[in-house]
Each structure stands twice: as structure tokens, then as C-alpha cells.
Amino acid sequence: MPYQLVGRTVDVRITGDVLTVFDAGEHVATHHVTGMRGAYVTDTDHIPPNMTDTRGLWTSEYFLREASRIGPATKEVIAGLIAQKAIPAQAYQSCRNVLSMGKRDKLVLEEACRRLIDTNGAQRAVSYTAVKNMMAAVRKDHTTRPTGTTTTTRDTTTPAFGTAPVPARDTRGAYLGGAAQFSLENLTKKGPTK
């Protein structure tokens, strides 16, 4: 809506993907409705001119400064959230939500953000939900995935080698199952036929 009509009751007509706004029967605005849930469709001409004065309001600089206190990956994710929106203020609630998830564990938030941006050239969507899901994955990796231990063994057949460390196995990407997974019945069972 044009800012001059704030507080007024208007009529709205939706035809296909076009939303038309009428004030007292006069056409005042037209928008194309996006199919994306939660997306903003804003005409920058509808913003009041005093919105350039951001004293006392959230700003992009504020969120970037807060994110840099957590780490460089978090700052990059926050910058990505802001860059995705035509009007930066539309990203501020998502930025606030992402930063609030790091209040309890900044290291998990930073690791989740690092994983989101470290895609070896592939573009990954950055959103509050993506960060939240990645944080859950990071927590799961830290609590449920054993990484093995480095043990020391002695080779008794060749005393010249003495003690040799056995490297630890990295099982972070492995599917881990219990002893029942390797029972004779389970191993010989045929899978579903197609």
C-alpha cells in the first residue's frame, strides 16, 4: 500500500496472480502475487520518505556487527539474508531469529553457518530454516557420531618397529547400526523385489 493510505480501509481484488488495491473505487496499487510462502512483494515507491532515518531502528550494520561477534561464517550468512531482500528491513526478523539461536551456543551457530556457505561453489539457500536445520545436524554430529580413538599397539613379530600408532577412524559420515544389523538373519534377508 502507498504509505499515504495507512490506516484506511481499502478494497482488494485478486485475479490470477495479480493483486489490485482500490481506495474509494480508485485504483491505487497493483502487485504480482508470489508463489513463495512468506515472501514480500513491496513497491519501493510505497515506502515513506522518513524511513531513511533509521535512528532507534534495526539496521543492516547492527545485524552484521552482532553476527561478526559470533564469527565470519555467521556474518556472511546474515549478509546473505539481507542481500536476498529488495528492502533490507524485510530480512531483519530472520536475522534476529538466526542470531538468537546462537545465544546458547555460538560455536554450533558458527559451525552451521560455515557448513551452509562452504559448498565448494554450489549455491545453497540461506534462510532461518536452513540455519536451524543445519544447527540440528551439527548438534547431532557432535553428540551421536563417534570419531574413533587413537590407540597404541605393539607389533610383537617385528621388534625393530617398536610401538606404532593406529590411526583413528573417522566415522562422521558413516551409517552406524547396532549388532543386530550384522546378524546372519539380517545379512541373508532379501530386500524388497521391484
PDB file of C-alpha atoms in Angstrom:
ATOM      1  CA  MET A   1       0.000   0.000   0.000  1.00  0.00           C
ATOM      2  CA  PRO A   2       1.167   3.549  -0.565  1.00  0.00           C
ATOM      3  CA  TYR A   3       2.135   4.967   2.820  1.00  0.00           C
ATOM      4  CA  GLN A   4      -0.416   7.783   2.432  1.00  0.00           C
ATOM      5  CA  LEU A   5      -3.220   5.200   2.866  1.00  0.00           C
ATOM      6  CA  VAL A   6      -2.011   3.659   6.130  1.00  0.00           C
ATOM      7  CA  GLY A   7      -4.972   3.185   8.460  1.00  0.00           C
ATOM      8  CA  ARG A   8      -7.600   3.408   5.715  1.00  0.00           C
ATOM      9  CA  THR A   9      -9.932   0.587   4.690  1.00  0.00           C
ATOM     10  CA  VAL A  10      -9.409  -0.406   1.046  1.00  0.00           C
ATOM     11  CA  ASP A  11     -10.813  -2.954  -1.380  1.00  0.00           C
ATOM     12  CA  VAL A  12      -8.599  -5.716  -2.770  1.00  0.00           C
ATOM     13  CA  ARG A  13      -9.187  -7.798  -5.876  1.00  0.00           C
ATOM     14  CA  ILE A  14      -7.101 -10.855  -6.779  1.00  0.00           C
ATOM     15  CA  THR A  15      -7.251 -12.072 -10.367  1.00  0.00           C
ATOM     16  CA  GLY A  16      -4.848 -14.924 -11.099  1.00  0.00           C
ATOM     17  CA  ASP A  17      -1.508 -13.796  -9.746  1.00  0.00           C
ATOM     18  CA  VAL A  18      -2.341 -10.056  -9.795  1.00  0.00           C
ATOM     19  CA  LEU A  19      -3.497  -8.247  -6.658  1.00  0.00           C
ATOM     20  CA  THR A  20      -5.159  -4.857  -7.236  1.00  0.00           C
ATOM     21  CA  VAL A  21      -5.872  -2.353  -4.450  1.00  0.00           C
ATOM     22  CA  PHE A  22      -8.681   0.227  -4.663  1.00  0.00           C
ATOM     23  CA  ASP A  23      -9.304   3.206  -2.376  1.00  0.00           C
ATOM     24  CA  ALA A  24     -12.869   4.562  -2.661  1.00  0.00           C
ATOM     25  CA  GLY A  25     -13.177   2.832  -6.031  1.00  0.00           C
ATOM     26  CA  GLU A  26      -9.937   4.357  -7.375  1.00  0.00           C
ATOM     27  CA  HIS A  27      -7.061   2.071  -8.418  1.00  0.00           C
ATOM     28  CA  VAL A  28      -4.035   2.802  -6.179  1.00  0.00           C
ATOM     29  CA  ALA A  29      -1.707  -0.196  -6.441  1.00  0.00           C
ATOM     30  CA  THR A  30      -1.046  -3.434  -8.326  1.00  0.00           C
ATOM     31  CA  HIS A  31       1.218  -6.273  -7.237  1.00  0.00           C
ATOM     32  CA  HIS A  32       2.088  -9.653  -8.709  1.00  0.00           C
ATOM     33  CA  VAL A  33       1.452 -12.290  -6.043  1.00  0.00           C
ATOM     34  CA  THR A  34       4.430 -14.530  -5.468  1.00  0.00           C
ATOM     35  CA  GLY A  35       4.028 -18.279  -5.066  1.00  0.00           C
ATOM     36  CA  MET A  36       6.657 -18.361  -2.341  1.00  0.00           C
ATOM     37  CA  ARG A  37       5.343 -18.608   1.187  1.00  0.00           C
ATOM     38  CA  GLY A  38       6.307 -15.733   3.470  1.00  0.00           C
ATOM     39  CA  ALA A  39       7.816 -13.674   0.645  1.00  0.00           C
ATOM     40  CA  TYR A  40       7.372  -9.919   0.477  1.00  0.00           C
ATOM     41  CA  VAL A  41       6.047  -8.115  -2.578  1.00  0.00           C
ATOM     42  CA  THR A  42       6.832  -4.474  -1.943  1.00  0.00           C
ATOM     43  CA  ASP A  43       6.863  -1.464  -4.227  1.00  0.00           C
ATOM     44  CA  THR A  44       9.690   0.788  -3.042  1.00  0.00           C
ATOM     45  CA  ASP A  45       7.612   3.846  -4.061  1.00  0.00           C
ATOM     46  CA  HIS A  46       5.180   2.980  -1.254  1.00  0.00           C
ATOM     47  CA  ILE A  47       7.794   3.466   1.467  1.00  0.00           C
ATOM     48  CA  PRO A  48       7.541   6.760   3.383  1.00  0.00           C
ATOM     49  CA  PRO A  49      10.467   9.126   2.826  1.00  0.00           C
ATOM     50  CA  ASN A  50      11.190   9.349   6.571  1.00  0.00           C
ATOM     51  CA  MET A  51      12.171   5.660   6.594  1.00  0.00           C
ATOM     52  CA  THR A  52      15.693   6.693   5.575  1.00  0.00           C
ATOM     53  CA  ASP A  53      16.145   7.927   9.157  1.00  0.00           C
ATOM     54  CA  THR A  54      16.933   4.664  10.975  1.00  0.00           C
ATOM     55  CA  ARG A  55      17.969   6.015  14.379  1.00  0.00           C
ATOM     56  CA  GLY A  56      16.499   3.796  17.042  1.00  0.00           C
ATOM     57  CA  LEU A  57      15.558   1.125  14.467  1.00  0.00           C
ATOM     58  CA  TRP A  58      17.309  -2.065  13.463  1.00  0.00           C
ATOM     59  CA  THR A  59      19.858  -1.579  10.701  1.00  0.00           C
ATOM     60  CA  SER A  60      21.881  -3.875   8.482  1.00  0.00           C
ATOM     61  CA  GLU A  61      25.030  -2.636  10.212  1.00  0.00           C
ATOM     62  CA  TYR A  62      23.620  -3.633  13.590  1.00  0.00           C
ATOM     63  CA  PHE A  63      22.962  -7.217  12.485  1.00  0.00           C
ATOM     64  CA  LEU A  64      26.318  -7.514  10.711  1.00  0.00           C
ATOM     65  CA  ARG A  65      28.104  -6.217  13.822  1.00  0.00           C
ATOM     66  CA  GLU A  66      26.262  -8.702  16.070  1.00  0.00           C
ATOM     67  CA  ALA A  67      26.991 -11.561  13.640  1.00  0.00           C
ATOM     68  CA  SER A  68      30.699 -10.713  13.478  1.00  0.00           C
ATOM     69  CA  ARG A  69      30.849 -11.201  17.260  1.00  0.00           C
ATOM     70  CA  ILE A  70      29.931 -14.846  16.659  1.00  0.00           C
ATOM     71  CA  GLY A  71      32.196 -15.439  13.661  1.00  0.00           C
ATOM     72  CA  PRO A  72      32.910 -14.775   9.982  1.00  0.00           C
ATOM     73  CA  ALA A  73      30.598 -17.504   8.670  1.00  0.00           C
ATOM     74  CA  THR A  74      27.670 -16.155  10.702  1.00  0.00           C
ATOM     75  CA  LYS A  75      28.385 -12.670   9.403  1.00  0.00           C
ATOM     76  CA  GLU A  76      28.361 -13.992   5.828  1.00  0.00           C
ATOM     77  CA  VAL A  77      25.012 -15.764   6.379  1.00  0.00           C
ATOM     78  CA  ILE A  78      23.466 -12.596   7.853  1.00  0.00           C
ATOM     79  CA  ALA A  79      24.803 -10.577   4.910  1.00  0.00           C
ATOM     80  CA  GLY A  80      23.237 -13.153   2.580  1.00  0.00           C
ATOM     81  CA  LEU A  81      19.867 -12.897   4.317  1.00  0.00           C
ATOM     82  CA  ILE A  82      19.920  -9.115   3.953  1.00  0.00           C
ATOM     83  CA  ALA A  83      21.072  -9.243   0.320  1.00  0.00           C
ATOM     84  CA  GLN A  84      18.188 -11.564  -0.649  1.00  0.00           C
ATOM     85  CA  LYS A  85      15.572  -8.893   0.044  1.00  0.00           C
ATOM     86  CA  ALA A  86      14.822  -5.873  -2.117  1.00  0.00           C
ATOM     87  CA  ILE A  87      14.288  -3.894   1.090  1.00  0.00           C
ATOM     88  CA  PRO A  88      16.847  -4.848   3.789  1.00  0.00           C
ATOM     89  CA  ALA A  89      14.355  -4.323   6.629  1.00  0.00           C
ATOM     90  CA  GLN A  90      12.387  -7.308   5.328  1.00  0.00           C
ATOM     91  CA  ALA A  91      15.283  -9.566   6.398  1.00  0.00           C
ATOM     92  CA  TYR A  92      15.707  -8.170   9.891  1.00  0.00           C
ATOM     93  CA  GLN A  93      13.290 -10.547  11.629  1.00  0.00           C
ATOM     94  CA  SER A  94      15.071 -13.550  10.076  1.00  0.00           C
ATOM     95  CA  CYS A  95      18.434 -12.059  11.078  1.00  0.00           C
ATOM     96  CA  ARG A  96      17.193 -11.585  14.626  1.00  0.00           C
ATOM     97  CA  ASN A  97      15.935 -15.174  14.768  1.00  0.00           C
ATOM     98  CA  VAL A  98      19.235 -16.584  13.458  1.00  0.00           C
ATOM     99  CA  LEU A  99      21.287 -14.586  15.943  1.00  0.00           C
ATOM    100  CA  SER A 100      19.003 -15.579  18.825  1.00  0.00           C
ATOM    101  CA  MET A 101      19.702 -19.263  18.078  1.00  0.00           C
ATOM    102  CA  GLY A 102      23.362 -18.555  18.867  1.00  0.00           C
ATOM    103  CA  LYS A 103      22.697 -17.191  22.354  1.00  0.00           C
ATOM    104  CA  ARG A 104      23.090 -20.623  23.926  1.00  0.00           C
ATOM    105  CA  ASP A 105      25.846 -21.996  21.719  1.00  0.00           C
ATOM    106  CA  LYS A 106      27.751 -19.635  19.474  1.00  0.00           C
ATOM    107  CA  LEU A 107      30.099 -22.398  18.307  1.00  0.00           C
ATOM    108  CA  VAL A 108      27.229 -24.507  16.947  1.00  0.00           C
ATOM    109  CA  LEU A 109      25.760 -21.496  15.119  1.00  0.00           C
ATOM    110  CA  GLU A 110      29.125 -20.616  13.597  1.00  0.00           C
ATOM    111  CA  GLU A 111      29.714 -24.232  12.508  1.00  0.00           C
ATOM    112  CA  ALA A 112      26.222 -24.442  10.972  1.00  0.00           C
ATOM    113  CA  CYS A 113      26.783 -21.200   9.062  1.00  0.00           C
ATOM    114  CA  ARG A 114      30.200 -22.392   7.907  1.00  0.00           C
ATOM    115  CA  ARG A 115      28.633 -25.583   6.527  1.00  0.00           C
ATOM    116  CA  LEU A 116      25.935 -23.581   4.738  1.00  0.00           C
ATOM    117  CA  ILE A 117      28.418 -21.310   2.970  1.00  0.00           C
ATOM    118  CA  ASP A 118      31.159 -23.917   2.440  1.00  0.00           C
ATOM    119  CA  THR A 119      29.583 -25.656  -0.537  1.00  0.00           C
ATOM    120  CA  ASN A 120      32.573 -25.774  -2.914  1.00  0.00           C
ATOM    121  CA  GLY A 121      30.978 -23.492  -5.466  1.00  0.00           C
ATOM    122  CA  ALA A 122      27.417 -24.815  -5.218  1.00  0.00           C
ATOM    123  CA  GLN A 123      24.848 -22.188  -4.249  1.00  0.00           C
ATOM    124  CA  ARG A 124      22.918 -23.088  -1.114  1.00  0.00           C
ATOM    125  CA  ALA A 125      19.794 -21.279   0.021  1.00  0.00           C
ATOM    126  CA  VAL A 126      20.369 -19.250   3.155  1.00  0.00           C
ATOM    127  CA  SER A 127      17.348 -18.894   5.424  1.00  0.00           C
ATOM    128  CA  TYR A 128      16.396 -19.103   9.069  1.00  0.00           C
ATOM    129  CA  THR A 129      15.083 -22.636   8.482  1.00  0.00           C
ATOM    130  CA  ALA A 130      18.282 -23.718   6.713  1.00  0.00           C
ATOM    131  CA  VAL A 131      20.395 -22.443   9.622  1.00  0.00           C
ATOM    132  CA  LYS A 132      18.089 -24.081  12.179  1.00  0.00           C
ATOM    133  CA  ASN A 133      18.228 -27.438  10.376  1.00  0.00           C
ATOM    134  CA  MET A 134      21.998 -27.233   9.956  1.00  0.00           C
ATOM    135  CA  MET A 135      22.405 -26.453  13.660  1.00  0.00           C
ATOM    136  CA  ALA A 136      20.427 -29.604  14.451  1.00  0.00           C
ATOM    137  CA  ALA A 137      22.751 -31.572  12.154  1.00  0.00           C
ATOM    138  CA  VAL A 138      25.826 -30.088  13.847  1.00  0.00           C
ATOM    139  CA  ARG A 139      24.493 -30.965  17.300  1.00  0.00           C
ATOM    140  CA  LYS A 140      23.697 -34.483  16.136  1.00  0.00           C
ATOM    141  CA  ASP A 141      27.201 -34.909  14.708  1.00  0.00           C
ATOM    142  CA  HIS A 142      28.740 -33.737  17.971  1.00  0.00           C
ATOM    143  CA  THR A 143      26.636 -35.960  20.207  1.00  0.00           C
ATOM    144  CA  THR A 144      25.887 -39.179  18.326  1.00  0.00           C
ATOM    145  CA  ARG A 145      28.721 -39.831  15.921  1.00  0.00           C
ATOM    146  CA  PRO A 146      31.819 -41.449  17.389  1.00  0.00           C
ATOM    147  CA  THR A 147      35.038 -40.469  15.665  1.00  0.00           C
ATOM    148  CA  GLY A 148      37.104 -43.360  16.993  1.00  0.00           C
ATOM    149  CA  THR A 149      40.141 -43.196  19.183  1.00  0.00           C
ATOM    150  CA  THR A 150      43.814 -43.357  18.515  1.00  0.00           C
ATOM    151  CA  THR A 151      45.252 -46.427  20.175  1.00  0.00           C
ATOM    152  CA  THR A 152      48.771 -47.643  20.512  1.00  0.00           C
ATOM    153  CA  THR A 153      49.654 -51.234  19.664  1.00  0.00           C
ATOM    154  CA  ARG A 154      52.905 -53.121  19.739  1.00  0.00           C
ATOM    155  CA  ASP A 155      53.962 -55.285  16.819  1.00  0.00           C
ATOM    156  CA  THR A 156      55.419 -58.338  18.568  1.00  0.00           C
ATOM    157  CA  THR A 157      56.598 -60.035  15.390  1.00  0.00           C
ATOM    158  CA  THR A 158      58.966 -57.256  14.368  1.00  0.00           C
ATOM    159  CA  PRO A 159      60.614 -55.635  17.379  1.00  0.00           C
ATOM    160  CA  ALA A 160      62.505 -53.201  15.123  1.00  0.00           C
ATOM    161  CA  PHE A 161      59.326 -51.195  14.563  1.00  0.00           C
ATOM    162  CA  GLY A 162      58.511 -50.881  18.263  1.00  0.00           C
ATOM    163  CA  THR A 163      55.251 -49.116  19.013  1.00  0.00           C
ATOM    164  CA  ALA A 164      53.195 -47.857  16.096  1.00  0.00           C
ATOM    165  CA  PRO A 165      50.058 -45.730  16.492  1.00  0.00           C
ATOM    166  CA  VAL A 166      46.951 -46.970  14.738  1.00  0.00           C
ATOM    167  CA  PRO A 167      45.161 -44.046  13.085  1.00  0.00           C
ATOM    168  CA  ALA A 168      41.667 -43.226  14.301  1.00  0.00           C
ATOM    169  CA  ARG A 169      38.753 -43.987  12.031  1.00  0.00           C
ATOM    170  CA  ASP A 170      36.626 -41.048  11.056  1.00  0.00           C
ATOM    171  CA  THR A 171      33.038 -42.317  11.130  1.00  0.00           C
ATOM    172  CA  ARG A 172      31.230 -38.966  10.918  1.00  0.00           C
ATOM    173  CA  GLY A 173      29.707 -39.763   7.503  1.00  0.00           C
ATOM    174  CA  ALA A 174      29.027 -43.437   8.216  1.00  0.00           C
ATOM    175  CA  TYR A 175      25.729 -45.152   8.906  1.00  0.00           C
ATOM    176  CA  LEU A 176      26.094 -46.712  12.311  1.00  0.00           C
ATOM    177  CA  GLY A 177      23.948 -49.685  13.299  1.00  0.00           C
ATOM    178  CA  GLY A 178      23.826 -51.981  16.285  1.00  0.00           C
ATOM    179  CA  ALA A 179      24.901 -55.615  16.493  1.00  0.00           C
ATOM    180  CA  ALA A 180      21.518 -56.753  15.150  1.00  0.00           C
ATOM    181  CA  GLN A 181      22.393 -55.187  11.783  1.00  0.00           C
ATOM    182  CA  PHE A 182      25.062 -57.859  11.295  1.00  0.00           C
ATOM    183  CA  SER A 183      23.150 -60.949  12.402  1.00  0.00           C
ATOM    184  CA  LEU A 184      23.092 -63.870   9.960  1.00  0.00           C
ATOM    185  CA  GLU A 185      19.341 -63.487   9.514  1.00  0.00           C
ATOM    186  CA  ASN A 186      19.647 -59.778   8.687  1.00  0.00           C
ATOM    187  CA  LEU A 187      22.584 -60.310   6.304  1.00  0.00           C
ATOM    188  CA  THR A 188      20.884 -63.115   4.342  1.00  0.00           C
ATOM    189  CA  LYS A 189      17.448 -61.487   4.189  1.00  0.00           C
ATOM    190  CA  LYS A 190      16.448 -60.491   0.674  1.00  0.00           C
ATOM    191  CA  GLY A 191      15.382 -56.907   0.056  1.00  0.00           C
ATOM    192  CA  PRO A 192      12.051 -55.931  -1.455  1.00  0.00           C
ATOM    193  CA  THR A 193      11.517 -57.054  -5.028  1.00  0.00           C
ATOM    194  CA  LYS A 194      10.694 -54.500  -7.677  1.00  0.00           C
TER     195      LYS A 194
END
